[in-house]
Amino acid sequence: MAKTPTDFQTLRDLATRIRIHSVESTAAASSGHPTTSSSIAEILSVLFFRTMRYKVSAPRDPSSDRFILSKGHAAPALYGAWVENGVVQESDLKKLRQLGCDLEGHPTPRLNFIDVGTGSLGQGLAVAAGMAYLGKYIEEATYRVFCLIGDGESAEGSIWESVNFASYYHLDNLVLILDANRLGQTRATMVGHDLELYKKRLEAFDFNAIIVDGHDVEALVKAFDTAATVKGKPTALIAKTYKGRDFPNIEDKENWHGKPLGGETERVIKHLKSLIKNPGKLNYTIPAPLSEVPAVNISNIKLSSPPNYKQGQMLATRQAYGTALVKLTESNPRVVALDGEMSNSTFSEAMKKYGPTNFIECFIAEQNLVGIAMGISCRDRTVAFASTFAAFFTRAFDQLRMAAISQSNINICGSHCGVSIGEDGPSQMALEDLAMFRSIPGSTVFYPSDVVAVERAVELAANTKGITFIRTARAPTAVVYPNDQIFEIGKSNVVFSSPKDQVLIIAAGVTLHESLLAAKQLANSGVAVRVLDPFTIKPIDKIGIVKNARECGNKILIIEDHYPEGGIGEAVLAALAEEVNIYVKHIAIPRVPRSGKPADLLNYYKIDAKNIVNHVDEVIRK
Amino acid sequence: MAKTPTDFQTLRDLATRIRIHSVESTAAASSGHPTTSSSIAEILSVLFFRTMRYKVSAPRDPSSDRFILSKGHAAPALYGAWVENGVVQESDLKKLRQLGCDLEGHPTPRLNFIDVGTGSLGQGLAVAAGMAYLGKYIEEATYRVFCLIGDGESAEGSIWESVNFASYYHLDNLVLILDANRLGQTRATMVGHDLELYKKRLEAFDFNAIIVDGHDVEALVKAFDTAATVKGKPTALIAKTYKGRDFPNIEDKENWHGKPLGGETERVIKHLKSLIKNPGKLNYTIPAPLSEVPAVNISNIKLSSPPNYKQGQMLATRQAYGTALVKLTESNPRVVALDGEMSNSTFSEAMKKYGPTNFIECFIAEQNLVGIAMGISCRDRTVAFASTFAAFFTRAFDQLRMAAISQSNINICGSHCGVSIGEDGPSQMALEDLAMFRSIPGSTVFYPSDVVAVERAVELAANTKGITFIRTARAPTAVVYPNDQIFEIGKSNVVFSSPKDQVLIIAAGVTLHESLLAAKQLANSGVAVRVLDPFTIKPIDKIGIVKNARECGNKILIIEDHYPEGGIGEAVLAALAEEVNIYVKHIAIPRVPRSGKPADLLNYYKIDAKNIVNHVDEVIRK
């Protein structure tokens, strides 16, 4: 394993081959990033053919070392490495970026050797830190995690959230490689080649930081070997590299970002081929994992006991979240809660009793929080539930967007939704969370209206692929459902009805409770309305809604504690797009709200029982 | 100005009075954060009664020093300072957090002394850095900017984006105060009272960093005086403080986060009153600004010349963005472009020729990008346009959410929308941007479909209050409109029609062009359809859509290059909620897309002309 001059020459030749793949594949695609690929060629050859322990036969084997290319636009180099180790066909690489070819512009897990999609910069390190946390604290495994970031992306704050997390948790099984190739898209990066500055910053964040010539395979081998011996802190390799390395007249020059080499291709390929010392089959051994991790089963996880409440009892939906997590953990020890230093508000604190295997404090850094959840849930090793105030998940929208591309299975619980939180005011109120989570492809959006529903939502979420979101509320509301109520994704429940209903009210959370009060009041005055709890906002129960609307004179009133756009109202309207003759009135929070007592705010924004009575009256008169 | 022992005692008494206000107001509200307020009492007394130069008579005067309380939950202390300087009535403070009182749970610009809303942590420093950039480079003014952050929020990556920006641009008129009170919501912060660690980190990011006893007014005065003399870099005061300072048996104790003192109130107030040396009127002078900034007029900004294109010419909408910005700048020098190191892709690079007064490179840090835009546009000093790939603005959703609460007037341009970008793949494709920007209260969302429309959208945005968003595309499309076309917010344009249209197609951007192709093809085969360009997605032209739908047999087909949720489809459906008898078919991108050539992708996701012909056929048969 690379101790002799011959071995080092093999690594050099592999780096050059990776460069050739990068130039040829982007030339074939007429787009892409050969110069960015070139700066990391030696780093990849050393990682993939000397340092990393993994199974070529099973690229996502859970015992193997992990690698994340955070600078996803250098995908051609990564694909080139997987051509060299025999997993990708060279002929496929010529179809780079074509529809139907999984070798896309940026890596996605459509490829069997990719864990998460990258391409939105600054996100890979959080995922890598999650993987390293998993290996160190949950699995106590020997695998290590390598994450390669670009220098430009080190300006992303998310990188520093993850750096902070990694050193705080002493993730000595994590190696960050900073590819300092000096050039961004339009100009030099903020730090350029002042590598000492990176070192100073990373050391200030308690990393072991090593400056290394990123084009010297021998120096890289040595640096990675050193990293493996450092205990108690993560290591960063600050690699001095050049964009377009070994592309004569292109190397280290501006205006070559994100361009295939065009008319220069042939000339560069010729030069690169001239650098190869051994054009035949190369002799190397990819080291196997040091040990095997056991198989784990995270499917079909059930609550250890059913919900145990009394109808009418006053409890906040957020309270049941922690209870449900504990019940899941009693059934399966691989359930892990993560929180953004809000655990006594979100109620994830119930999980703290299990210690670091089942509760990860991620502090006030929501981007990293979501990334860590993605990292620990890769390769189906855990079921992750991340929580904070629902409003603050807007901080991680880009991570959530990338989680969908990453085919991540992560569960999010956002508490403190809507104006009903009261006095803390608009900065703390989630009023766009449904819009955000609905827009994520393949997501499942739960809006449980009582504690029984929350427990079942958490249970369903644990067994649902993709991104799930559970919206919980701050204030206590009455228990609506019996403990044996059955909940299904995409299936609504009618909670108040009569045979002569004139309006179908659709509401969830606090507005469901206000609607129930209104319905009872209206019933007393001889006006019959039906109240429907959608339970999931995505998928929305189209069949149930249409059926009930038809039975209620084709009139729907939607009441929600959310901005008008993207919430329950638009979910229902989307379901009804191809239906005609159904009238829909939609009441939501029309503008930035104010602080105030919850009841005052519900009244002010016309979503309390008293106002619902008036809305019903208007709808009936239509 | 605080040079004698008497002066210092006045500052001490003011700090104690601020504490008393914090305890009393949160007790009256039965909610809020007295302990967090207490840790910053001396910092505020020194800032507001010794260090800051401002006009009490005109709290948002543009010549005054600025202060941002990034840790917005300490609002009671800030309000207390403004009680002491006579701007806020003490009686109003007793209505803290009540509906109708502008003294909300977290500060918002409903108060005349607040520039931006805070309460989502980690955001204040970006705004402050924007203000400092404005003062140093655009206004060349003497005012200085102070930003107080909590220690817990220093875990937010956004803080480090802004720290990086501030030192990169040598913002020596900026002072960051880090209130290191050691305690977060549920536990100690990551760094606790290891102040040397903060110093090391801030120095590594090129700040002048000073550790100071945050409860010693004399030390604070000295530190702020030193900060004023340091040139070429920003200063950070790392203030060692205690949460619940001077609240006996509560100070520095856990479990007191976010709670009024309840039964302890009277005892604590009694103790605080005992600390006041001079209970009468205090003698202090608030220093006036060193110089006045000139008035600026940013209203009614026009393009210096009308659009100048030829119908049918092929141009990407993004190309007109830079052209329009330059034309606006020719009319008004206070137009400023900001970019996230994508300026040659977004075309904001056209503004670089004006230098740092009109172009701010914000590098790859989108949260800070939006915060800087907010900062430079405060107090109506500039018209800010921030751009990067539309997908990457998801990184700043929380900042955009807070910008609405902040009553910010900022303009966002997101390029590279939809699958039509092609080969780069899903990580670079904005497919949820309309959902995000529509959900922001008071926002205006432009989706211009050709370069003429883009120029007018940019002009309209410059003169529109609130958050505006302009969605541009990567690929060239034909110029549709004549140069003298008039565009209005909320007003659609019919671009293809006949008297016997059977279906109304609503589309924008690339799908408008595909719809036009389809409509022409259909016309040739005797099928008449109308094509409507909404121009703004929010507000959507309800009247125009209903009128045209009625004229087209009550059948609408919506085609968009966006996920199904929250885009054009749901905007139209929301507008039609109370209309009955209109059938709507909605075609969007149903799942995470792949890489591929743009034309291949439009076809694969059924939004190209050929597929639109089929969709029309289906709609007609309904």
mmCIF file of C-alpha atoms in Angstrom, chain A residues 83-348:
data_model
loop_
_atom_site.group_PDB
_atom_site.id
_atom_site.type_symbol
_atom_site.label_atom_id
_atom_site.label_comp_id
_atom_site.label_asym_id
_atom_site.label_seq_id
_atom_site.Cartn_x
_atom_site.Cartn_y
_atom_site.Cartn_z
ATOM 1 C CA VAL A 83 -13.909 4.027 -13.521
ATOM 2 C CA GLU A 84 -10.383 3.223 -12.403
ATOM 3 C CA ASN A 85 -11.528 0.950 -9.579
ATOM 4 C CA GLY A 86 -13.797 -0.839 -12.015
ATOM 5 C CA VAL A 87 -17.237 0.119 -10.721
ATOM 6 C CA VAL A 88 -18.131 2.504 -13.558
ATOM 7 C CA GLN A 89 -17.725 1.596 -17.215
ATOM 8 C CA GLU A 90 -15.525 3.969 -19.148
ATOM 9 C CA SER A 91 -18.052 3.876 -21.988
ATOM 10 C CA ASP A 92 -20.748 5.157 -19.604
ATOM 11 C CA LEU A 93 -18.561 8.094 -18.699
ATOM 12 C CA LYS A 94 -18.837 9.245 -22.305
ATOM 13 C CA LYS A 95 -22.584 9.651 -21.664
ATOM 14 C CA LEU A 96 -21.897 12.065 -18.801
ATOM 15 C CA ARG A 97 -24.775 14.514 -18.249
ATOM 16 C CA GLN A 98 -27.068 12.865 -20.799
ATOM 17 C CA LEU A 99 -30.670 12.090 -19.937
ATOM 18 C CA GLY A 100 -30.866 8.504 -18.749
ATOM 19 C CA CYS A 101 -27.236 8.305 -17.662
ATOM 20 C CA ASP A 102 -26.813 8.262 -13.884
ATOM 21 C CA LEU A 103 -23.480 10.054 -14.231
ATOM 22 C CA GLU A 104 -25.153 13.424 -13.809
ATOM 23 C CA GLY A 105 -23.735 16.938 -13.709
ATOM 24 C CA HIS A 106 -23.425 16.675 -9.944
ATOM 25 C CA PRO A 107 -23.383 13.377 -8.003
ATOM 26 C CA THR A 108 -26.646 11.883 -6.770
ATOM 27 C CA PRO A 109 -27.421 8.542 -5.059
ATOM 28 C CA ARG A 110 -28.838 7.268 -8.325
ATOM 29 C CA LEU A 111 -25.250 6.002 -8.439
ATOM 30 C CA ASN A 112 -24.607 3.085 -6.117
ATOM 31 C CA PHE A 113 -21.393 4.658 -4.804
ATOM 32 C CA ILE A 114 -22.892 8.005 -3.783
ATOM 33 C CA ASP A 115 -24.481 8.557 -0.369
ATOM 34 C CA VAL A 116 -25.889 12.042 -0.815
ATOM 35 C CA GLY A 117 -26.358 14.505 -3.614
ATOM 36 C CA THR A 118 -23.998 17.449 -3.660
ATOM 37 C CA GLY A 119 -23.806 20.536 -5.822
ATOM 38 C CA SER A 120 -25.244 23.148 -3.526
ATOM 39 C CA LEU A 121 -21.995 24.135 -1.875
ATOM 40 C CA GLY A 122 -21.115 23.911 1.791
ATOM 41 C CA GLN A 123 -23.367 20.985 2.632
ATOM 42 C CA GLY A 124 -21.173 17.904 2.412
ATOM 43 C CA LEU A 125 -19.302 18.426 5.646
ATOM 44 C CA ALA A 126 -22.442 18.295 7.795
ATOM 45 C CA VAL A 127 -23.385 14.959 6.270
ATOM 46 C CA ALA A 128 -19.843 13.693 6.748
ATOM 47 C CA ALA A 129 -19.879 14.846 10.375
ATOM 48 C CA GLY A 130 -23.151 12.966 10.846
ATOM 49 C CA MET A 131 -21.572 9.828 9.413
ATOM 50 C CA ALA A 132 -18.557 10.279 11.684
ATOM 51 C CA TYR A 133 -20.808 10.801 14.723
ATOM 52 C CA LEU A 134 -22.650 7.615 13.768
ATOM 53 C CA GLY A 135 -19.415 5.683 13.478
ATOM 54 C CA LYS A 136 -17.907 6.984 16.688
ATOM 55 C CA TYR A 137 -20.840 7.129 19.096
ATOM 56 C CA ILE A 138 -23.668 4.991 17.755
ATOM 57 C CA GLU A 139 -21.883 2.172 15.929
ATOM 58 C CA GLU A 140 -18.479 2.352 17.619
ATOM 59 C CA ALA A 141 -17.149 1.228 14.269
ATOM 60 C CA THR A 142 -13.733 1.448 12.649
ATOM 61 C CA TYR A 143 -14.805 3.095 9.412
ATOM 62 C CA ARG A 144 -13.613 6.620 8.766
ATOM 63 C CA VAL A 145 -15.149 9.505 6.886
ATOM 64 C CA PHE A 146 -13.501 11.771 4.316
ATOM 65 C CA CYS A 147 -15.051 14.965 3.016
ATOM 66 C CA LEU A 148 -13.561 17.055 0.237
ATOM 67 C CA ILE A 149 -14.648 20.686 0.073
ATOM 68 C CA GLY A 150 -13.657 23.487 -2.262
ATOM 69 C CA ASP A 151 -12.036 26.687 -1.070
ATOM 70 C CA GLY A 152 -14.826 28.838 -2.481
ATOM 71 C CA GLU A 153 -17.426 26.953 -0.497
ATOM 72 C CA SER A 154 -15.570 27.534 2.753
ATOM 73 C CA ALA A 155 -17.277 30.952 2.700
ATOM 74 C CA GLU A 156 -20.567 29.164 3.412
ATOM 75 C CA GLY A 157 -21.464 29.491 7.077
ATOM 76 C CA SER A 158 -22.745 25.935 7.039
ATOM 77 C CA ILE A 159 -19.137 24.748 6.746
ATOM 78 C CA TRP A 160 -18.293 26.478 10.030
ATOM 79 C CA GLU A 161 -21.362 25.062 11.745
ATOM 80 C CA SER A 162 -20.110 21.615 10.832
ATOM 81 C CA VAL A 163 -16.488 22.356 11.701
ATOM 82 C CA ASN A 164 -17.718 23.504 15.112
ATOM 83 C CA PHE A 165 -19.859 20.383 15.558
ATOM 84 C CA ALA A 166 -17.063 18.046 14.479
ATOM 85 C CA SER A 167 -14.540 19.418 16.942
ATOM 86 C CA TYR A 168 -17.078 19.784 19.766
ATOM 87 C CA TYR A 169 -17.810 16.057 19.466
ATOM 88 C CA HIS A 170 -14.130 15.132 18.971
ATOM 89 C CA LEU A 171 -14.802 13.371 15.669
ATOM 90 C CA ASP A 172 -11.308 12.013 15.134
ATOM 91 C CA ASN A 173 -12.671 9.598 12.536
ATOM 92 C CA LEU A 174 -13.394 12.539 10.251
ATOM 93 C CA VAL A 175 -10.945 14.045 7.757
ATOM 94 C CA LEU A 176 -11.787 17.275 5.985
ATOM 95 C CA ILE A 177 -9.824 17.957 2.819
ATOM 96 C CA LEU A 178 -9.889 21.582 1.709
ATOM 97 C CA ASP A 179 -9.018 21.818 -1.965
ATOM 98 C CA ALA A 180 -7.456 25.272 -2.072
ATOM 99 C CA ASN A 181 -7.181 25.762 -5.810
ATOM 100 C CA ARG A 182 -7.385 29.543 -5.354
ATOM 101 C CA LEU A 183 -9.969 30.285 -8.024
ATOM 102 C CA GLY A 184 -13.727 30.649 -7.775
ATOM 103 C CA GLN A 185 -16.179 31.114 -10.608
ATOM 104 C CA THR A 186 -15.382 34.683 -11.593
ATOM 105 C CA ARG A 187 -12.304 35.546 -9.543
ATOM 106 C CA ALA A 188 -9.907 34.519 -6.783
ATOM 107 C CA THR A 189 -11.487 33.173 -3.599
ATOM 108 C CA MET A 190 -11.531 35.271 -0.426
ATOM 109 C CA VAL A 191 -8.459 33.532 0.986
ATOM 110 C CA GLY A 192 -6.641 32.568 -2.207
ATOM 111 C CA HIS A 193 -3.467 30.626 -1.542
ATOM 112 C CA ASP A 194 -2.933 32.037 1.960
ATOM 113 C CA LEU A 195 -3.040 28.539 3.415
ATOM 114 C CA GLU A 196 -1.771 29.651 6.805
ATOM 115 C CA LEU A 197 -5.005 31.614 7.201
ATOM 116 C CA TYR A 198 -7.087 28.479 6.682
ATOM 117 C CA LYS A 199 -4.850 26.695 9.169
ATOM 118 C CA LYS A 200 -5.295 29.432 11.748
ATOM 119 C CA ARG A 201 -9.068 29.356 11.326
ATOM 120 C CA LEU A 202 -9.366 25.596 11.486
ATOM 121 C CA GLU A 203 -7.058 25.391 14.495
ATOM 122 C CA ALA A 204 -9.114 28.081 16.221
ATOM 123 C CA PHE A 205 -12.045 25.724 15.720
ATOM 124 C CA ASP A 206 -10.007 22.922 17.340
ATOM 125 C CA PHE A 207 -9.099 20.971 14.257
ATOM 126 C CA ASN A 208 -5.771 19.320 13.706
ATOM 127 C CA ALA A 209 -4.787 21.185 10.532
ATOM 128 C CA ILE A 210 -2.095 20.102 8.082
ATOM 129 C CA ILE A 211 -0.983 22.098 5.079
ATOM 130 C CA VAL A 212 -0.042 19.799 2.224
ATOM 131 C CA ASP A 213 0.918 19.993 -1.428
ATOM 132 C CA GLY A 214 -2.272 18.628 -2.969
ATOM 133 C CA HIS A 215 -0.467 17.469 -6.094
ATOM 134 C CA ASP A 216 2.236 15.497 -4.246
ATOM 135 C CA VAL A 217 0.942 11.975 -3.705
ATOM 136 C CA GLU A 218 3.725 11.131 -1.273
ATOM 137 C CA ALA A 219 2.929 14.153 0.875
ATOM 138 C CA LEU A 220 -0.778 13.330 0.724
ATOM 139 C CA VAL A 221 -0.167 9.726 1.786
ATOM 140 C CA LYS A 222 1.859 10.953 4.716
ATOM 141 C CA ALA A 223 -0.751 13.534 5.725
ATOM 142 C CA PHE A 224 -3.595 11.013 5.606
ATOM 143 C CA ASP A 225 -1.480 8.572 7.640
ATOM 144 C CA THR A 226 -0.882 11.271 10.237
ATOM 145 C CA ALA A 227 -4.595 12.114 10.323
ATOM 146 C CA ALA A 228 -5.341 8.499 11.213
ATOM 147 C CA THR A 229 -3.163 8.735 14.306
ATOM 148 C CA VAL A 230 -4.601 11.965 15.741
ATOM 149 C CA LYS A 231 -7.035 11.251 18.540
ATOM 150 C CA GLY A 232 -9.661 13.494 20.105
ATOM 151 C CA LYS A 233 -10.065 15.923 17.237
ATOM 152 C CA PRO A 234 -10.846 15.882 13.548
ATOM 153 C CA THR A 235 -8.114 16.576 11.019
ATOM 154 C CA ALA A 236 -8.178 18.992 8.125
ATOM 155 C CA LEU A 237 -5.826 18.661 5.189
ATOM 156 C CA ILE A 238 -5.397 22.064 3.594
ATOM 157 C CA ALA A 239 -4.289 21.074 0.135
ATOM 158 C CA LYS A 240 -2.539 23.617 -2.034
ATOM 159 C CA THR A 241 -3.695 22.844 -5.541
ATOM 160 C CA TYR A 242 -4.114 24.461 -8.923
ATOM 161 C CA LYS A 243 -7.278 24.614 -10.967
ATOM 162 C CA GLY A 244 -6.651 22.977 -14.329
ATOM 163 C CA ARG A 245 -3.509 21.264 -12.976
ATOM 164 C CA ASP A 246 -1.431 19.743 -15.775
ATOM 165 C CA PHE A 247 -3.511 21.462 -18.468
ATOM 166 C CA PRO A 248 -0.763 23.577 -20.082
ATOM 167 C CA ASN A 249 -1.712 27.275 -20.515
ATOM 168 C CA ILE A 250 -4.933 26.651 -18.589
ATOM 169 C CA GLU A 251 -3.584 25.717 -15.164
ATOM 170 C CA ASP A 252 -4.151 28.437 -12.541
ATOM 171 C CA LYS A 253 -5.717 30.784 -15.099
ATOM 172 C CA GLU A 254 -8.994 32.695 -14.711
ATOM 173 C CA ASN A 255 -11.974 32.281 -17.043
ATOM 174 C CA TRP A 256 -11.770 28.502 -17.170
ATOM 175 C CA HIS A 257 -14.445 27.767 -14.546
ATOM 176 C CA GLY A 258 -17.170 25.374 -15.594
ATOM 177 C CA LYS A 259 -16.080 24.975 -19.187
ATOM 178 C CA PRO A 260 -15.067 21.909 -21.173
ATOM 179 C CA LEU A 261 -11.753 22.448 -22.901
ATOM 180 C CA GLY A 262 -13.235 22.748 -26.385
ATOM 181 C CA GLY A 263 -10.534 23.287 -28.989
ATOM 182 C CA GLU A 264 -7.845 22.695 -26.352
ATOM 183 C CA THR A 265 -9.043 19.179 -25.567
ATOM 184 C CA GLU A 266 -6.802 17.245 -27.885
ATOM 185 C CA ARG A 267 -3.706 19.201 -26.934
ATOM 186 C CA VAL A 268 -4.343 18.707 -23.216
ATOM 187 C CA ILE A 269 -5.132 15.014 -23.560
ATOM 188 C CA LYS A 270 -1.918 14.513 -25.487
ATOM 189 C CA HIS A 271 0.051 16.215 -22.751
ATOM 190 C CA LEU A 272 -1.681 14.245 -20.009
ATOM 191 C CA LYS A 273 -1.003 10.958 -21.767
ATOM 192 C CA SER A 274 2.661 11.904 -21.991
ATOM 193 C CA LEU A 275 2.761 12.105 -18.183
ATOM 194 C CA ILE A 276 1.711 8.512 -17.684
ATOM 195 C CA LYS A 277 4.672 6.354 -16.805
ATOM 196 C CA ASN A 278 2.937 3.002 -16.880
ATOM 197 C CA PRO A 279 0.250 2.823 -19.525
ATOM 198 C CA GLY A 280 -0.621 -0.811 -18.743
ATOM 199 C CA LYS A 281 -2.652 -2.317 -15.963
ATOM 200 C CA LEU A 282 -1.749 -0.683 -12.678
ATOM 201 C CA ASN A 283 -0.893 -2.671 -9.633
ATOM 202 C CA TYR A 284 -2.665 -1.618 -6.479
ATOM 203 C CA THR A 285 -4.704 -3.083 -3.634
ATOM 204 C CA ILE A 286 -7.701 -1.352 -2.162
ATOM 205 C CA PRO A 287 -7.592 -2.066 1.571
ATOM 206 C CA ALA A 288 -10.608 -3.796 3.101
ATOM 207 C CA PRO A 289 -12.530 -2.418 6.106
ATOM 208 C CA LEU A 290 -10.788 -3.126 9.420
ATOM 209 C CA SER A 291 -13.952 -4.644 10.843
ATOM 210 C CA GLU A 292 -17.529 -5.381 9.922
ATOM 211 C CA VAL A 293 -20.490 -3.547 11.412
ATOM 212 C CA PRO A 294 -23.494 -5.686 12.311
ATOM 213 C CA ALA A 295 -26.656 -5.644 10.217
ATOM 214 C CA VAL A 296 -29.373 -3.423 11.608
ATOM 215 C CA ASN A 297 -33.085 -3.463 10.913
ATOM 216 C CA ILE A 298 -34.875 -0.140 10.886
ATOM 217 C CA SER A 299 -38.035 -1.275 9.175
ATOM 218 C CA ASN A 300 -41.506 -1.633 10.627
ATOM 219 C CA ILE A 301 -40.834 0.254 13.875
ATOM 220 C CA LYS A 302 -43.847 0.432 16.169
ATOM 221 C CA LEU A 303 -44.781 2.438 19.250
ATOM 222 C CA SER A 304 -44.042 0.214 22.241
ATOM 223 C CA SER A 305 -47.496 1.002 23.601
ATOM 224 C CA PRO A 306 -50.535 2.733 22.142
ATOM 225 C CA PRO A 307 -51.416 6.353 22.945
ATOM 226 C CA ASN A 308 -52.818 6.717 26.427
ATOM 227 C CA TYR A 309 -54.837 9.882 26.804
ATOM 228 C CA LYS A 310 -58.376 10.908 27.709
ATOM 229 C CA GLN A 311 -60.586 12.637 25.170
ATOM 230 C CA GLY A 312 -61.033 16.245 26.222
ATOM 231 C CA GLN A 313 -57.756 16.346 28.161
ATOM 232 C CA MET A 314 -55.777 19.536 27.382
ATOM 233 C CA LEU A 315 -52.315 18.855 25.984
ATOM 234 C CA ALA A 316 -50.064 20.553 23.449
ATOM 235 C CA THR A 317 -49.348 18.416 20.402
ATOM 236 C CA ARG A 318 -45.632 19.067 20.858
ATOM 237 C CA GLN A 319 -45.762 17.221 24.190
ATOM 238 C CA ALA A 320 -46.591 13.921 22.520
ATOM 239 C CA TYR A 321 -43.595 14.164 20.214
ATOM 240 C CA GLY A 322 -41.083 13.210 22.899
ATOM 241 C CA THR A 323 -43.375 10.535 24.265
ATOM 242 C CA ALA A 324 -43.678 8.949 20.841
ATOM 243 C CA LEU A 325 -39.922 9.060 20.225
ATOM 244 C CA VAL A 326 -39.289 7.214 23.468
ATOM 245 C CA LYS A 327 -41.915 4.604 22.571
ATOM 246 C CA LEU A 328 -40.242 4.060 19.198
ATOM 247 C CA THR A 329 -36.841 3.786 20.835
ATOM 248 C CA GLU A 330 -38.189 1.163 23.202
ATOM 249 C CA SER A 331 -39.008 -0.845 20.075
ATOM 250 C CA ASN A 332 -35.840 -0.080 18.159
ATOM 251 C CA PRO A 333 -32.614 1.335 19.589
ATOM 252 C CA ARG A 334 -31.680 2.911 16.263
ATOM 253 C CA VAL A 335 -34.138 5.788 16.658
ATOM 254 C CA VAL A 336 -32.146 8.996 17.134
ATOM 255 C CA ALA A 337 -33.405 12.465 18.073
ATOM 256 C CA LEU A 338 -31.493 15.613 17.134
ATOM 257 C CA ASP A 339 -32.334 19.109 18.282
ATOM 258 C CA GLY A 340 -31.216 22.705 17.775
ATOM 259 C CA GLU A 341 -30.947 23.594 21.491
ATOM 260 C CA MET A 342 -34.721 23.782 21.843
ATOM 261 C CA SER A 343 -35.325 20.310 23.259
ATOM 262 C CA ASN A 344 -37.379 21.488 26.223
ATOM 263 C CA SER A 345 -39.645 23.377 23.819
ATOM 264 C CA THR A 346 -39.915 20.700 21.149
ATOM 265 C CA PHE A 347 -40.050 17.934 23.796
ATOM 266 C CA SER A 348 -37.293 15.920 22.139
#
